[in-house]
XYZ file of C-alpha atoms in Angstrom:
532
model
C 0.000 0.000 0.000
C 0.848 3.520 -0.144
C 3.245 4.697 2.460
C 2.815 7.950 4.265
C 5.346 10.672 3.783
C 7.435 11.772 6.737
C 5.036 14.651 7.349
C 2.194 12.164 7.760
C 4.321 9.733 9.766
C 4.907 12.462 12.341
C 1.194 12.324 13.239
C -1.060 9.489 14.318
C -2.872 9.667 10.979
C -0.863 6.733 9.750
C -1.724 6.872 6.049
C -3.065 3.932 4.126
C -0.294 3.673 2.148
C -1.440 1.856 -0.114
C 0.409 0.800 -2.328
C 9.265 -7.471 -15.268
C 11.609 -9.980 -16.618
C 14.662 -11.680 -15.262
C 16.952 -10.837 -18.145
C 19.566 -8.296 -17.286
C 19.863 -5.603 -19.934
C 23.034 -3.524 -20.169
C 22.427 -0.003 -18.901
C 22.103 2.708 -21.509
C 25.017 5.127 -21.384
C 24.052 8.276 -19.535
C 23.293 11.203 -21.807
C 24.567 14.687 -20.961
C 22.531 16.340 -18.261
C 21.149 18.911 -20.675
C 20.099 16.460 -23.404
C 16.961 14.337 -22.894
C 17.592 12.339 -26.110
C 16.450 8.789 -26.764
C 15.848 7.529 -23.241
C 13.515 10.406 -22.424
C 11.623 9.721 -25.637
C 11.362 6.049 -24.706
C 9.817 7.378 -21.521
C 6.978 8.715 -23.599
C 7.965 12.115 -24.965
C 7.015 11.754 -28.600
C 8.523 14.995 -29.811
C 12.131 15.601 -30.685
C 14.736 15.940 -27.972
C 14.966 19.664 -28.652
C 11.343 19.991 -27.614
C 12.321 19.142 -24.054
C 15.698 20.863 -24.000
C 14.365 24.027 -22.396
C 13.116 22.022 -19.445
C 16.368 20.136 -18.985
C 18.403 23.328 -19.447
C 16.583 25.388 -16.815
C 18.386 26.225 -13.610
C 16.465 26.421 -10.322
C 15.974 29.801 -8.674
C 16.764 28.844 -5.082
C 14.974 30.869 -2.392
C 13.668 30.645 1.170
C 11.421 27.641 1.857
C 9.156 29.651 4.192
C 5.954 30.800 2.497
C 4.093 32.237 5.477
C 4.104 32.731 9.250
C 2.363 29.382 9.864
C 4.563 27.368 7.501
C 6.131 24.842 9.868
C 7.535 22.718 7.028
C 9.272 25.745 5.583
C 10.616 26.765 8.981
C 12.033 23.279 9.574
C 13.703 23.345 6.170
C 15.067 26.831 6.784
C 16.468 25.789 10.146
C 18.238 22.851 8.486
C 19.761 25.144 5.877
C 17.610 24.071 2.930
C 16.570 26.207 -0.011
C 13.559 25.702 -2.268
C 12.725 26.165 -5.939
C 10.115 25.358 -8.571
C 11.024 23.270 -11.617
C 8.917 23.801 -14.742
C 7.784 20.650 -16.568
C 5.320 20.001 -19.390
C 1.866 18.822 -18.407
C 1.957 16.458 -21.388
C 5.384 15.173 -22.418
C 4.090 14.372 -25.896
C 3.327 18.089 -26.294
C 6.318 19.876 -24.706
C 5.266 23.164 -26.260
C 1.887 23.078 -24.524
C 0.745 23.810 -21.005
C 3.372 23.742 -18.261
C 3.147 23.023 -14.545
C 5.640 23.364 -11.698
C 7.162 20.791 -9.344
C 8.362 22.079 -5.970
C 11.733 20.886 -4.682
C 13.970 21.558 -1.690
C 17.716 21.072 -1.393
C 19.991 20.440 1.555
C 23.385 20.895 -0.030
C 26.247 18.524 0.686
C 28.646 19.895 3.270
C 31.362 17.303 2.675
C 32.031 18.560 -0.836
C 35.322 16.707 -1.095
C 33.505 13.373 -0.922
C 30.238 14.494 -2.505
C 28.241 11.704 -4.168
C 25.522 13.813 -5.793
C 21.783 14.446 -5.395
C 19.511 12.031 -3.511
C 15.867 12.455 -4.519
C 13.192 11.501 -1.983
C 9.675 10.141 -2.172
C 7.869 9.199 1.032
C 4.897 7.472 -0.569
C 1.214 8.089 -1.011
C 0.718 8.327 -3.866
C -0.105 11.937 -3.261
C 2.179 12.414 -0.277
C 4.445 15.477 -0.158
C 8.179 14.934 0.350
C 9.469 18.495 0.082
C 9.993 18.606 3.851
C 11.561 15.168 4.305
C 15.181 16.218 3.824
C 16.081 17.078 7.436
C 14.738 13.758 8.756
C 16.517 11.780 6.063
C 19.824 13.566 6.602
C 19.550 12.717 10.307
C 18.898 9.052 9.450
C 21.893 8.999 7.117
C 24.218 10.116 9.918
C 27.682 10.950 8.634
C 27.000 9.949 5.039
C 24.254 12.561 4.756
C 26.843 15.323 4.460
C 28.005 13.811 1.159
C 24.677 14.237 -0.636
C 22.548 17.077 -1.888
C 19.272 15.838 -0.414
C 16.387 16.785 -2.678
C 12.854 16.761 -1.304
C 10.190 16.665 -4.002
C 6.477 17.373 -4.008
C 5.496 15.356 -7.112
C 3.290 16.907 -9.764
C -0.015 18.145 -8.306
C 1.115 17.386 -4.728
C 1.774 19.861 -1.928
C 3.459 23.020 -3.214
C 3.549 21.855 -6.811
C 0.817 22.931 -9.235
C -2.285 21.784 -7.342
C -5.128 19.480 -8.267
C -8.270 19.315 -6.135
C -11.507 17.624 -7.144
C -13.385 19.333 -4.288
C -14.401 16.065 -2.681
C -16.574 15.803 0.451
C -14.003 13.354 1.858
C -10.207 13.429 2.003
C -9.530 9.845 0.947
C -11.177 7.251 -1.268
C -10.141 4.323 0.926
C -13.024 2.869 2.921
C -14.424 -0.467 3.978
C -17.513 -1.659 2.124
C -19.232 -2.262 5.461
C -20.843 -5.334 6.926
C -23.542 -5.825 4.303
C -24.932 -4.896 0.925
C -26.338 -1.537 2.075
C -22.900 -0.256 2.979
C -21.467 -1.455 -0.318
C -24.219 0.252 -2.283
C -23.442 3.506 -0.473
C -19.800 3.047 -1.417
C -20.649 2.523 -5.084
C -22.624 5.768 -5.092
C -19.855 7.634 -3.262
C -17.057 6.541 -5.579
C -19.108 7.181 -8.700
C -19.656 10.716 -7.401
C -15.955 11.175 -6.549
C -14.940 10.194 -10.066
C -17.554 12.526 -11.542
C -16.286 15.415 -9.442
C -12.725 14.862 -10.673
C -13.890 14.698 -14.267
C -15.911 17.892 -13.858
C -13.205 19.913 -12.102
C -9.998 18.565 -13.674
C -10.971 16.471 -16.678
C -8.305 17.688 -19.155
C -5.533 17.269 -16.576
C -6.353 13.778 -15.284
C -4.707 11.777 -18.123
C -1.368 13.332 -17.180
C -1.470 12.570 -13.440
C 0.581 9.375 -13.601
C 3.650 7.709 -12.167
C 5.310 7.638 -15.585
C 4.979 11.407 -15.865
C 6.284 11.819 -12.322
C 9.316 9.747 -13.345
C 9.785 12.027 -16.365
C 9.638 14.998 -13.991
C 12.375 13.361 -11.909
C 14.606 13.209 -14.945
C 13.940 16.864 -15.742
C 14.921 17.655 -12.139
C 18.120 15.693 -12.707
C 18.859 17.803 -15.761
C 17.919 21.046 -14.033
C 20.368 20.176 -11.241
C 23.076 19.726 -13.869
C 23.660 16.090 -12.961
C 24.281 13.022 -15.117
C 22.872 10.697 -12.468
C 20.660 10.863 -9.391
C 20.416 8.630 -6.361
C 16.993 7.843 -4.962
C 15.253 6.846 -1.714
C 11.595 5.848 -1.957
C 9.148 4.352 0.525
C 6.134 2.195 -0.400
C 4.501 3.838 -3.429
C 7.843 5.607 -3.686
C 9.401 2.178 -4.275
C 7.160 1.757 -7.306
C 8.032 5.242 -8.561
C 11.724 4.409 -8.161
C 11.283 1.161 -10.058
C 9.505 2.988 -12.875
C 12.261 5.598 -13.070
C 14.996 2.980 -13.360
C 13.081 1.301 -16.175
C 12.309 4.461 -18.112
C 15.752 6.011 -17.648
C 18.325 3.223 -17.263
C 21.831 4.533 -16.752
C 20.673 7.761 -15.141
C 20.523 6.509 -11.569
C 23.305 5.913 -9.080
C 22.354 4.472 -5.646
C 18.756 3.360 -5.252
C 17.050 2.384 -1.969
C 13.469 1.079 -2.065
C 11.735 0.537 1.295
C 8.293 -1.020 1.858
C 8.590 -2.558 -1.571
C 5.730 -3.054 -4.018
C 5.671 -5.806 -6.622
C 5.263 -3.751 -9.831
C 3.194 -6.534 -11.390
C 0.631 -6.251 -8.593
C 0.543 -2.466 -8.551
C -2.994 -1.322 -9.365
C -5.878 0.685 -7.893
C -6.643 -2.445 -5.821
C -3.228 -2.367 -4.270
C -4.254 -3.618 -0.820
C -5.687 -6.884 -2.115
C -3.634 -9.770 -0.781
C -2.555 -8.033 2.449
C -5.461 -9.301 4.551
C -3.397 -11.809 6.533
C -0.655 -9.294 7.325
C -3.194 -6.701 8.460
C -4.999 -9.156 10.713
C -1.685 -10.308 12.136
C -0.843 -6.688 12.893
C -4.257 -6.129 14.466
C -3.806 -9.220 16.636
C -0.377 -7.935 17.650
C -1.920 -4.658 18.750
C -4.615 -6.537 20.680
C -1.971 -8.501 22.572
C -0.159 -5.255 23.372
C -3.344 -3.479 24.486
C -4.435 -6.398 26.681
C -1.303 -5.874 28.791
C -2.388 -2.253 29.260
C -6.058 -2.714 30.029
C -5.746 -0.308 32.937
C -4.799 2.452 30.505
C -7.050 1.790 27.506
C -9.850 -0.378 28.890
C -10.102 -2.522 25.780
C -9.858 -5.954 27.419
C -7.517 -8.089 29.492
C -6.813 -10.676 26.792
C -6.196 -10.476 23.070
C -9.578 -12.075 22.412
C -11.318 -9.527 24.617
C -9.635 -6.608 22.859
C -10.615 -7.951 19.443
C -14.163 -8.498 20.692
C -14.278 -4.873 21.859
C -13.249 -3.687 18.420
C -15.770 -6.018 16.748
C -18.448 -4.544 19.022
C -17.616 -1.044 17.796
C -18.007 -2.226 14.196
C -21.323 -3.918 15.034
C -22.752 -0.816 16.701
C -21.633 1.373 13.804
C -23.468 -0.974 11.420
C -26.689 -1.219 13.435
C -27.253 2.376 14.513
C -24.170 4.397 13.723
C -21.505 5.532 16.141
C -21.438 9.013 17.637
C -17.849 9.838 18.518
C -16.710 12.847 20.532
C -18.326 15.627 22.479
C -19.402 19.083 21.392
C -18.113 20.831 19.387
C -16.107 17.893 17.986
C -18.736 15.274 17.165
C -18.454 12.761 14.322
C -20.972 10.244 13.045
C -19.361 6.984 11.878
C -20.791 3.916 10.194
C -19.492 0.457 9.341
C -17.543 1.773 6.335
C -15.565 4.078 8.655
C -14.756 2.007 11.734
C -12.980 -0.928 10.013
C -11.002 1.647 8.009
C -9.844 3.254 11.258
C -8.686 -0.142 12.517
C -6.614 -0.816 9.405
C -5.220 2.726 9.372
C -3.782 2.375 12.852
C -1.793 -0.852 12.551
C 1.002 -0.065 10.101
C 3.436 0.692 12.936
C 4.071 -1.638 15.890
C 6.204 0.734 17.969
C 4.982 1.526 21.482
C 4.551 5.186 20.544
C 2.308 4.434 17.582
C 0.359 1.776 19.458
C -0.224 4.166 22.360
C -1.768 6.729 20.002
C -3.871 4.029 18.359
C -4.872 2.606 21.752
C -6.123 6.019 22.815
C -8.189 6.274 19.648
C -9.660 2.804 20.084
C -10.528 3.624 23.690
C -12.578 6.554 22.409
C -14.362 4.266 19.927
C -15.049 1.626 22.580
C -16.624 4.191 24.904
C -18.721 5.568 22.064
C -19.952 2.052 21.261
C -21.065 1.725 24.878
C -22.940 5.020 24.674
C -20.306 6.999 26.552
C -18.988 9.659 24.153
C -15.746 11.178 25.374
C -13.333 13.921 24.388
C -11.371 13.268 21.212
C -7.575 13.739 21.236
C -6.437 16.390 18.757
C -4.656 13.897 16.492
C -7.698 11.621 16.364
C -9.852 14.622 15.495
C -7.610 15.235 12.480
C -8.006 11.607 11.390
C -11.793 11.768 11.675
C -11.956 15.100 9.865
C -9.989 13.661 6.981
C -12.248 10.620 6.846
C -15.579 12.427 7.023
C -14.917 15.840 5.456
C -13.147 17.280 2.450
C -10.595 19.152 4.544
C -7.732 17.369 2.733
C -9.589 16.790 -0.516
C -6.465 17.569 -2.530
C -4.624 14.587 -1.022
C -7.335 12.057 -1.849
C -7.920 13.607 -5.269
C -4.293 13.283 -6.332
C -3.884 9.837 -4.790
C -6.813 8.473 -6.757
C -5.836 10.313 -9.934
C -2.416 8.660 -9.905
C -3.722 5.171 -9.179
C -6.503 5.475 -11.749
C -4.174 7.028 -14.310
C -1.581 4.286 -13.943
C -3.672 1.165 -14.450
C -7.313 0.434 -15.245
C -9.568 -1.029 -12.569
C -12.486 -3.457 -13.031
C -15.637 -1.523 -13.888
C -18.445 -3.856 -12.822
C -19.508 -3.208 -9.183
C -20.715 -6.782 -8.882
C -17.165 -8.052 -9.348
C -16.086 -6.111 -6.276
C -19.079 -7.381 -4.320
C -18.231 -10.990 -5.178
C -14.606 -10.446 -4.119
C -15.757 -8.869 -0.856
C -18.084 -11.743 -0.066
C -15.439 -14.345 -0.851
C -12.940 -12.597 1.400
C -15.332 -11.763 4.224
C -15.557 -15.267 5.690
C -11.836 -15.550 6.360
C -11.120 -11.841 6.830
C -14.253 -10.123 8.168
C -12.510 -6.881 9.153
C -9.925 -6.395 6.417
C -11.481 -8.194 3.434
C -14.316 -5.701 2.880
C -11.729 -2.903 2.787
C -9.001 -4.454 0.667
C -11.526 -5.655 -1.931
C -13.775 -2.594 -1.936
C -14.674 -0.569 -4.990
C -13.057 2.838 -5.586
C -13.368 5.794 -7.945
C -11.117 4.097 -10.510
C -14.065 1.852 -11.426
C -15.654 4.972 -12.931
C -12.505 6.632 -14.307
C -11.470 7.044 -17.924
C -8.977 4.434 -19.069
C -5.249 5.255 -18.669
C -3.426 6.987 -21.497
C -0.351 4.719 -21.272
C 0.293 1.091 -20.513
C 1.878 0.193 -17.167
C 5.667 0.102 -16.976
C 7.257 -3.311 -17.454
C 10.496 -4.230 -15.661
C 12.993 -4.985 -18.423
C 16.232 -3.488 -17.086
C 18.113 -5.017 -14.193
C 18.825 -2.516 -11.410
C 21.369 -2.967 -8.579
C 19.024 -1.483 -5.969
C 18.921 -2.072 -2.214
C 15.479 -3.300 -1.110
C 14.197 -3.092 2.476
C 11.169 -4.960 3.830
C 9.631 -6.063 7.123
C 8.174 -9.581 7.188
C 4.920 -8.378 8.756
C 4.449 -5.247 6.640
C 0.647 -4.772 6.518
C 0.679 -2.366 3.573
C 3.103 -3.718 0.989
C 3.541 -7.332 2.028
C 6.971 -8.919 2.200
C 6.156 -11.119 -0.789
C 6.238 -7.988 -2.935
C 9.822 -7.292 -1.923
C 10.823 -10.877 -2.612
C 9.160 -10.634 -6.010
C 10.978 -7.439 -7.000
C 14.231 -8.954 -5.736
C 13.671 -11.733 -8.240
C 12.877 -9.326 -11.048
C 16.088 -7.370 -10.410
C 18.842 -10.002 -10.195
C 21.517 -7.452 -9.269
C 19.519 -6.082 -6.337
C 19.871 -7.129 -2.711
C 17.191 -7.446 -0.043
C 17.404 -6.499 3.635
C 14.652 -8.323 5.534
C 13.546 -7.165 8.975
C 12.057 -10.165 10.788
C 9.273 -9.888 13.332
C 8.053 -6.340 12.645
C 4.546 -5.250 11.652
C 5.865 -2.062 10.181
C 5.496 -0.231 6.882
C 8.636 1.754 6.049
C 11.726 0.891 8.080
C 14.882 2.810 7.234
C 15.481 5.892 9.325
C 12.054 5.926 10.985
C 11.726 2.611 12.807
C 14.905 2.762 14.829
C 16.358 -0.604 13.843
C 20.131 -0.112 14.014
C 20.847 -3.154 11.850
C 18.750 -1.931 8.921
C 19.938 1.660 9.228
C 23.602 0.641 9.289
C 23.295 -1.538 6.176
C 21.475 1.153 4.202
C 23.973 3.813 5.259
C 26.886 1.580 4.322
C 25.443 1.227 0.823
C 24.816 4.962 0.535
C 28.382 5.621 1.666
C 30.171 3.147 -0.599
C 27.770 2.441 -3.433
C 28.465 -1.252 -2.866
C 25.569 -3.614 -2.209
C 25.953 -6.414 0.343
C 27.408 -9.577 -1.128
C 24.145 -11.371 -0.413
C 20.702 -10.705 0.987
C 20.749 -9.824 4.676
C 18.370 -10.351 7.588
C 17.887 -8.104 10.604
C 15.700 -8.852 13.622
C 13.291 -6.616 15.488
C 14.544 -5.824 18.975
C 11.816 -5.326 21.571
C 12.156 -3.159 24.623
């Protein structure tokens, strides 16, 4: 699934991140930084290379990252010494003389210039997640090697500070459970049909160009604008797919590549969470075991079974009569399409800190189910606002536009209903979410075919065995598709996105060693989660 960016990971709104051949092909020789030439055209630009030259030849106008008195991201970047700029790119790479848009980037310049490696572009996931502000956190994770890179945060096209796209939705995400029965599913069909219609009405001409392949083309323009022959790359979850696409579209133009929370590119689709039911239920059971030991704090039950029963009760109440959560003025009305979604949202991180925040949220739900509405913590309020209002409509709009623009989804609602019913028996909480319909069922078909993995890439892959978003099998699959890659496996963790954010010294050291030397481990490596 699609991993949250660092900005999202810093809150309890743990995003649903959500979301090839074996033959090694010699890398194409890197073209000069100012010449897009044949590889860029293979990436889909159908005009001559000179049509794109003005984009590759531009030079960023670096300025302060602060855009207002309440701009905390900009202040953090400024404090770290970063500067920001906008890079101009074509909306449609087959028409480079047509409409242009801008992509916002930040740069933390290398301080160890004697040993400088080059630029390291970042993507924290989503799709639709901003990464402009991720540089300071990543430099901290890189420790000493961070000084050798220009760390480049990027808000991909239509995300964050880049040219915006907003379908003016009444909700901030398109990811919901289908509910406990047919009535909930029918409401979901109507909702997603309306969401797609709103995007078509507000942004119809733009939607065909909101794709991962175009984001990869933008990355290569950024490379050229930075005056570099090659870029290094660090991508989490959906960012791992974007990184894979870039290496396939522009072989020979990448240096060191780290993909964390890895997606199997063959399974990437608008139904990206399908197949993760077991991992999500394992993660939920792990939380229940943790919460049972802290019944005095959260009141969810003294055993794992009791905690799970408490959560099931909240779902049941939301289905029968709806769930009123919170006290005035912060009151939210939830149904059985919301509550299971909240459960899945909160289990992509098994650290005590994340579980404590989730435990507090589930305690609020449990009290509401018993008819005892209670005050909502500020972070939980933000989660509920995003789920039930259009406060962050831009995020959900762009996320869906990318997924729908990348690969077509099944169009018949009855197919989704059959998949839900088949999955429900074994996975009653997660199955109706992972198999649910979405706006892509009502979207126009993609303009391009999905990227195929045809070029071997010596990337470093990172994956946790219990990852509930992009399951470990996806990392193993991509490892097989890229024979020169190596895989670092973290055993025993129900965590999505490991390097630099989870605190596992073994993983961090191996990634930093690769970033420092450019040399992959001689073989795949395994690290182990350390509790306590």
